[in-house]
Backbone as a chain_set.jsonl record, in Angstrom:
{"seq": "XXXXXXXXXXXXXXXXXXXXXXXXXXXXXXXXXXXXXXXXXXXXXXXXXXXXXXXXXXXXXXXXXXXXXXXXXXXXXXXXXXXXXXXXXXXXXXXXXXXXXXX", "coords": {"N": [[0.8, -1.202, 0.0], [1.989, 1.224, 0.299], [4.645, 3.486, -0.282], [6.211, 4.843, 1.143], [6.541, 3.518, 3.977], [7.151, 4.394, 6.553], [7.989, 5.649, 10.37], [6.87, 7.025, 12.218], [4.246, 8.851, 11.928], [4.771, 9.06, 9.257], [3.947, 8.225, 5.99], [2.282, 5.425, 6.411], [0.868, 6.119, 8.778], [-0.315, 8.293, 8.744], [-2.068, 8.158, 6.688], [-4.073, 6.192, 7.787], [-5.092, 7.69, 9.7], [-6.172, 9.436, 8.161], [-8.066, 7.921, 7.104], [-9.538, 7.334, 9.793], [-10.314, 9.163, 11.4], [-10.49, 11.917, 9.86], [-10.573, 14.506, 10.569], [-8.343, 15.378, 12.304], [-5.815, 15.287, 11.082], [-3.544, 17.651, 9.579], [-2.821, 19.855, 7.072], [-1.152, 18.173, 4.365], [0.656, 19.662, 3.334], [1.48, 21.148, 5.098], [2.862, 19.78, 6.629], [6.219, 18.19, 7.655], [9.519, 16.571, 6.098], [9.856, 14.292, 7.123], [12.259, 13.535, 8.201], [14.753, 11.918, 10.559], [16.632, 11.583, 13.203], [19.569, 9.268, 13.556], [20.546, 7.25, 16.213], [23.289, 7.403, 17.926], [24.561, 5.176, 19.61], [25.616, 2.359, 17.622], [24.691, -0.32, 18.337], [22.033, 0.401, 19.481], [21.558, 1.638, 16.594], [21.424, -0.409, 14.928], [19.274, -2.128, 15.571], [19.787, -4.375, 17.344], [19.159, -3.51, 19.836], [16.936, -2.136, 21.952], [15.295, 1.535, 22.783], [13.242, 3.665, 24.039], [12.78, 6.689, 22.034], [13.264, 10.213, 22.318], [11.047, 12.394, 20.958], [11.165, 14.705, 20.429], [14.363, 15.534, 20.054], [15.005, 13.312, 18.085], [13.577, 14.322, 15.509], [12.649, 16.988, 13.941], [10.134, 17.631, 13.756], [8.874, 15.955, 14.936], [7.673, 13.938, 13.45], [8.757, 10.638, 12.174], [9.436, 9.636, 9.357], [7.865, 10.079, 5.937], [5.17, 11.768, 5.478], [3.807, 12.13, 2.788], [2.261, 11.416, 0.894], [0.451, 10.014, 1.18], [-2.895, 9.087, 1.626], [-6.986, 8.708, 2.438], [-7.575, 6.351, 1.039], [-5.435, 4.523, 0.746], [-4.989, 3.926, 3.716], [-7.854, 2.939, 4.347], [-7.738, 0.6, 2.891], [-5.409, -0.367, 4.356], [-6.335, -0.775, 7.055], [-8.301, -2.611, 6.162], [-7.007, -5.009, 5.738], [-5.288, -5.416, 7.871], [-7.311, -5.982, 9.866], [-8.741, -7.888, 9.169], [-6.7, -10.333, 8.903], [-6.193, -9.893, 12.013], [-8.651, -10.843, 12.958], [-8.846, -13.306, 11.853], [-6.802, -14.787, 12.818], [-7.943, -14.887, 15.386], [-10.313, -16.423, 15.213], [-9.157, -18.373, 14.685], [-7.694, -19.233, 17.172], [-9.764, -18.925, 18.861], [-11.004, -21.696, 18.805], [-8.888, -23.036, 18.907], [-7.037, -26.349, 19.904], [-5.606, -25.914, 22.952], [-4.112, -27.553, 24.555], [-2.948, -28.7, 22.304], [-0.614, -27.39, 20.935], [1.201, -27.733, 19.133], [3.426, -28.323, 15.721]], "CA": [[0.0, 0.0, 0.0], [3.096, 2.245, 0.806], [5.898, 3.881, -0.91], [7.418, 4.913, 2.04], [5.567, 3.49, 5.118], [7.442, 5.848, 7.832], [8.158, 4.968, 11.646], [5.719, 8.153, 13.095], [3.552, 9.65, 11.44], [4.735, 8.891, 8.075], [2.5, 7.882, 4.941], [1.419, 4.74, 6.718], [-0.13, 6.118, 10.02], [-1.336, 9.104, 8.05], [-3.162, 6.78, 5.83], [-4.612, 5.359, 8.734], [-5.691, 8.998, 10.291], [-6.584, 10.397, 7.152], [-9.435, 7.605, 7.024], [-10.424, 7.044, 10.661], [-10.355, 10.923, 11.973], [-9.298, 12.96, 9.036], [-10.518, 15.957, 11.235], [-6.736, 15.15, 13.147], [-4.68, 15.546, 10.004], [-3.445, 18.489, 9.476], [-2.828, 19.535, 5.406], [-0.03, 17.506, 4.152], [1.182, 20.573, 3.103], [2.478, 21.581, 6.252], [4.36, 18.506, 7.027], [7.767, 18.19, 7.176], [9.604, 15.288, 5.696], [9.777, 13.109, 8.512], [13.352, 13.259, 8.773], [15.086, 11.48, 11.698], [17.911, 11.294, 13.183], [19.517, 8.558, 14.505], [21.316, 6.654, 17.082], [24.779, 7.028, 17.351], [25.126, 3.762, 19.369], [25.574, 1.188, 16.856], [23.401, -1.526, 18.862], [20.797, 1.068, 19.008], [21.1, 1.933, 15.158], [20.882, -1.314, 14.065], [17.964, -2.847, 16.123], [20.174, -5.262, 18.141], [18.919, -3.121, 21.391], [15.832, -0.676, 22.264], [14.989, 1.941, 23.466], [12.586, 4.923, 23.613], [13.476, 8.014, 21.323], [13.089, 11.491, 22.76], [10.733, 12.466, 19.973], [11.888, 16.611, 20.027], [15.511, 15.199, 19.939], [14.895, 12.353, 17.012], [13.078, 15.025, 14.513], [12.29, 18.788, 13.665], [8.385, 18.115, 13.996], [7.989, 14.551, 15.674], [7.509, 13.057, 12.261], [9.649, 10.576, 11.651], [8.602, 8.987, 7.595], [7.526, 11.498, 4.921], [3.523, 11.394, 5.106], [3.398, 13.033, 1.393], [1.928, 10.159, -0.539], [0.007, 9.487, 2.371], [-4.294, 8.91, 1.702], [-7.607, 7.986, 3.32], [-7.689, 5.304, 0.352], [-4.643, 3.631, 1.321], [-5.599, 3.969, 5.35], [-9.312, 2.07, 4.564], [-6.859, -0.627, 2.504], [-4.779, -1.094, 4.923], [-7.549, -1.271, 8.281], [-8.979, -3.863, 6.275], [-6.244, -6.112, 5.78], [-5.575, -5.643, 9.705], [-8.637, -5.91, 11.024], [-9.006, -9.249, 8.679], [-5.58, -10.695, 9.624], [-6.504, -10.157, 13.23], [-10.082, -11.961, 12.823], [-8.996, -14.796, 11.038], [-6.497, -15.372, 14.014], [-8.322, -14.836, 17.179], [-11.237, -17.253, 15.232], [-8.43, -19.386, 14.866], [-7.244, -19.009, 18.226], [-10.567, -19.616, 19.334], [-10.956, -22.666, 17.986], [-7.694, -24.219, 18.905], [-6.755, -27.055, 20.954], [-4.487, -24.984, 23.812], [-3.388, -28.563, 25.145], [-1.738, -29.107, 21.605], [-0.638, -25.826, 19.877], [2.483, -27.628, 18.102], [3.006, -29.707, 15.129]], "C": [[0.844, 1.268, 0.0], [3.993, 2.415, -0.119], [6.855, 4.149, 0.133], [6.95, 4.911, 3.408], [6.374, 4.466, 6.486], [7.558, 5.176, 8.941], [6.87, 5.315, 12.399], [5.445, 8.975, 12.342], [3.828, 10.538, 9.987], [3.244, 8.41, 7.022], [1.537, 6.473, 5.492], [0.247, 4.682, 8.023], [-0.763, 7.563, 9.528], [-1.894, 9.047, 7.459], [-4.126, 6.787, 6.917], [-5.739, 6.598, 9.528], [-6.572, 9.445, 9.576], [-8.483, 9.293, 7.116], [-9.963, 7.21, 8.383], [-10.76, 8.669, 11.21], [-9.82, 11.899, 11.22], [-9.405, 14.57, 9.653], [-8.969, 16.196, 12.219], [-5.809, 15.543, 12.528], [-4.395, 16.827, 9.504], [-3.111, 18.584, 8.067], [-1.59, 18.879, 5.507], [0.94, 18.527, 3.753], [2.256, 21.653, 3.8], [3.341, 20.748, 7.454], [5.15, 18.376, 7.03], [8.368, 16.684, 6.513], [10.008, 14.437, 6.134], [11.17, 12.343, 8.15], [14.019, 12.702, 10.026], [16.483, 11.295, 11.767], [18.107, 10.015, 13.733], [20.433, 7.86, 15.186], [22.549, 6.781, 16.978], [25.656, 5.755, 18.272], [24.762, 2.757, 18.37], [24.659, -0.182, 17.31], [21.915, -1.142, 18.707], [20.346, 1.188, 17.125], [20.326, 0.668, 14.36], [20.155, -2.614, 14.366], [18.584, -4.067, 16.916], [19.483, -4.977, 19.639], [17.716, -2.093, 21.107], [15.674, 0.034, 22.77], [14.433, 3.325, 23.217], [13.184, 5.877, 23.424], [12.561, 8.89, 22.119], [12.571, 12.064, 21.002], [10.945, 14.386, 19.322], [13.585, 16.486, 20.256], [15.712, 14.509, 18.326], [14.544, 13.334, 15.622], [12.702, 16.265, 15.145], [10.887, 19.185, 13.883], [8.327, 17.123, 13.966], [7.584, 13.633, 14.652], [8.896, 12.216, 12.301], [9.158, 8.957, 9.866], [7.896, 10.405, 7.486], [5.925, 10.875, 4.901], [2.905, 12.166, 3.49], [2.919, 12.844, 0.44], [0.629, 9.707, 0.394], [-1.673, 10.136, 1.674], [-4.967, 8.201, 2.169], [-7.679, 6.967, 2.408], [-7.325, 3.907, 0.989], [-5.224, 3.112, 2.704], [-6.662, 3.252, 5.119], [-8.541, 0.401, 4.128], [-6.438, -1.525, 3.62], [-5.283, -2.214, 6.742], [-8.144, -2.33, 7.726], [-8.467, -4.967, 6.445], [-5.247, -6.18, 7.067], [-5.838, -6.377, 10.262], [-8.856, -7.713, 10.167], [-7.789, -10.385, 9.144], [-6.055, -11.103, 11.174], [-7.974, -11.276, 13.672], [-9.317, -13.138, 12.479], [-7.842, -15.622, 12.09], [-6.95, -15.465, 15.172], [-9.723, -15.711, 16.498], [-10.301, -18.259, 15.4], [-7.881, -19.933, 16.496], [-8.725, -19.8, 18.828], [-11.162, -21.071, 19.63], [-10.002, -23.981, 18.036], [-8.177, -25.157, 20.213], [-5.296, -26.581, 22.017], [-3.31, -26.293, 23.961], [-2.605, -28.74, 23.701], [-1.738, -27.805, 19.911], [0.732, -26.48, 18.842], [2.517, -29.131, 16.963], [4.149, -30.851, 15.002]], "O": [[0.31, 2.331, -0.316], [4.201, 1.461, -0.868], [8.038, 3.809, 0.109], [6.888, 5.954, 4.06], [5.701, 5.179, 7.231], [7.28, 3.984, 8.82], [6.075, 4.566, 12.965], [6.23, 9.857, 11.994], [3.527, 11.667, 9.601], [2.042, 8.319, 7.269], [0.358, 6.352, 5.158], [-0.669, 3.903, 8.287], [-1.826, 7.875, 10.065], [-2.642, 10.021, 7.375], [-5.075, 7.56, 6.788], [-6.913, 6.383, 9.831], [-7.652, 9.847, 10.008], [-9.621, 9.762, 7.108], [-11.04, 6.628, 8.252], [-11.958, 8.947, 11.255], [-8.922, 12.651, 11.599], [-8.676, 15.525, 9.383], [-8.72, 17.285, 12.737], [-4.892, 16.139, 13.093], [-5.32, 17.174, 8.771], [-3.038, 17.475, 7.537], [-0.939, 18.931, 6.551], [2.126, 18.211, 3.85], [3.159, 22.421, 3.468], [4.008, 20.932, 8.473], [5.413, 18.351, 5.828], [7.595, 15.727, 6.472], [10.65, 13.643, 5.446], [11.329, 11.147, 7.902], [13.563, 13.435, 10.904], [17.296, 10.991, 10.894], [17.18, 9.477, 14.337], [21.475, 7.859, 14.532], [23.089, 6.317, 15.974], [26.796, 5.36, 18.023], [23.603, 2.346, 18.316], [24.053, -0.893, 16.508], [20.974, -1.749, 18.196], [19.276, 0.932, 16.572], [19.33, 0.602, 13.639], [20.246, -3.711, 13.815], [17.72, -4.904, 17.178], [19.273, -5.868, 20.463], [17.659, -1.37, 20.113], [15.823, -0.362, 23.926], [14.942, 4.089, 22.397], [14.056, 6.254, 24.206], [11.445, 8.569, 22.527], [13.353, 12.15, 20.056], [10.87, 14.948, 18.23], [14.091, 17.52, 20.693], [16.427, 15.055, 17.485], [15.248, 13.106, 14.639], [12.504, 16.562, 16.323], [10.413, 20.301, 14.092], [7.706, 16.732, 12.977], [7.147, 12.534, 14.994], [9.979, 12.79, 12.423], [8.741, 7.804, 9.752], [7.548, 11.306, 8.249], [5.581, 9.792, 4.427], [1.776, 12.604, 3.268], [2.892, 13.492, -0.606], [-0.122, 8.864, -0.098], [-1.78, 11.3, 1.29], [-4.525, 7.111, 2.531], [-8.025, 6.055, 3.16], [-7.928, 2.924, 1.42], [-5.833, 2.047, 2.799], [-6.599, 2.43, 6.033], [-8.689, -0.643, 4.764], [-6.738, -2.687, 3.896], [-4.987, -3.286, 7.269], [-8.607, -3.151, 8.517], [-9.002, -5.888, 7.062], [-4.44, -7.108, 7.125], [-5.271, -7.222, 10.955], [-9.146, -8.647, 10.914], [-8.191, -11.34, 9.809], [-6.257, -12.26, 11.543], [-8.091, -12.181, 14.498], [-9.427, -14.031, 13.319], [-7.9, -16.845, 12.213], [-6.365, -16.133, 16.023], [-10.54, -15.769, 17.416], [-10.549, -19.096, 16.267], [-7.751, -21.134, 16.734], [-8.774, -20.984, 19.162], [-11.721, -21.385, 20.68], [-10.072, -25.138, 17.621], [-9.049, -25.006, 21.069], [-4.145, -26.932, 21.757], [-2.117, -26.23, 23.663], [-1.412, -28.967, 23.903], [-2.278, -27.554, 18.834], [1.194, -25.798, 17.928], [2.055, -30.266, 17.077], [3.866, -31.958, 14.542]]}, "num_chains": 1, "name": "protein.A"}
């Protein structure tokens, strides 16, 4: 669905805004391009370790992914294939035998 799905409040969670509350979204126009900086430990950079970013440290305006491609189209797309994902496991789930979850 994405060209450039983003971390925060890039094109894929402004998708997502744009079609559940587009009264939230501000124009895309006054977005920045969800530049980030990042980590300069090396464990941190490259996902060996975690840990919460200081989000007025990380970026210039808390974005970090370019939301500039970003529509409620995509956002209804992508809630469906979610929200269907998640169903089709928690029926599954439902459904199981707990005593033998392995094969």
């Amino acid at each position: 669905f994405y060209h450039e799905p983003g971390d925060h409040a890039g094109e894929l969670e402004t998708s997502v805004m744009m079609h559940i509350a587009p009264e939230l979204v501000l124009p895309l126009s006054d977005a920045g391009d969800g530049r980030a900086r990042k980590f300069k430990l090396k464990g941190l950079r490259n996902g060996l370790a975690w840990a919460p970013r200081t989000w007025a440290q990380v970026t210039d305006d808390t974005g970090s992914g370019n939301p500039a491609e970003a529509n409620s189209e995509s956002g209804e797309k992508h809630l469906e294939a979610v929200t269907d994902n998640i169903a089709s496991f928690l029926t599954e789930l439902g459904s199981a035998d707990l005593e033998n979850l392995y094969e």
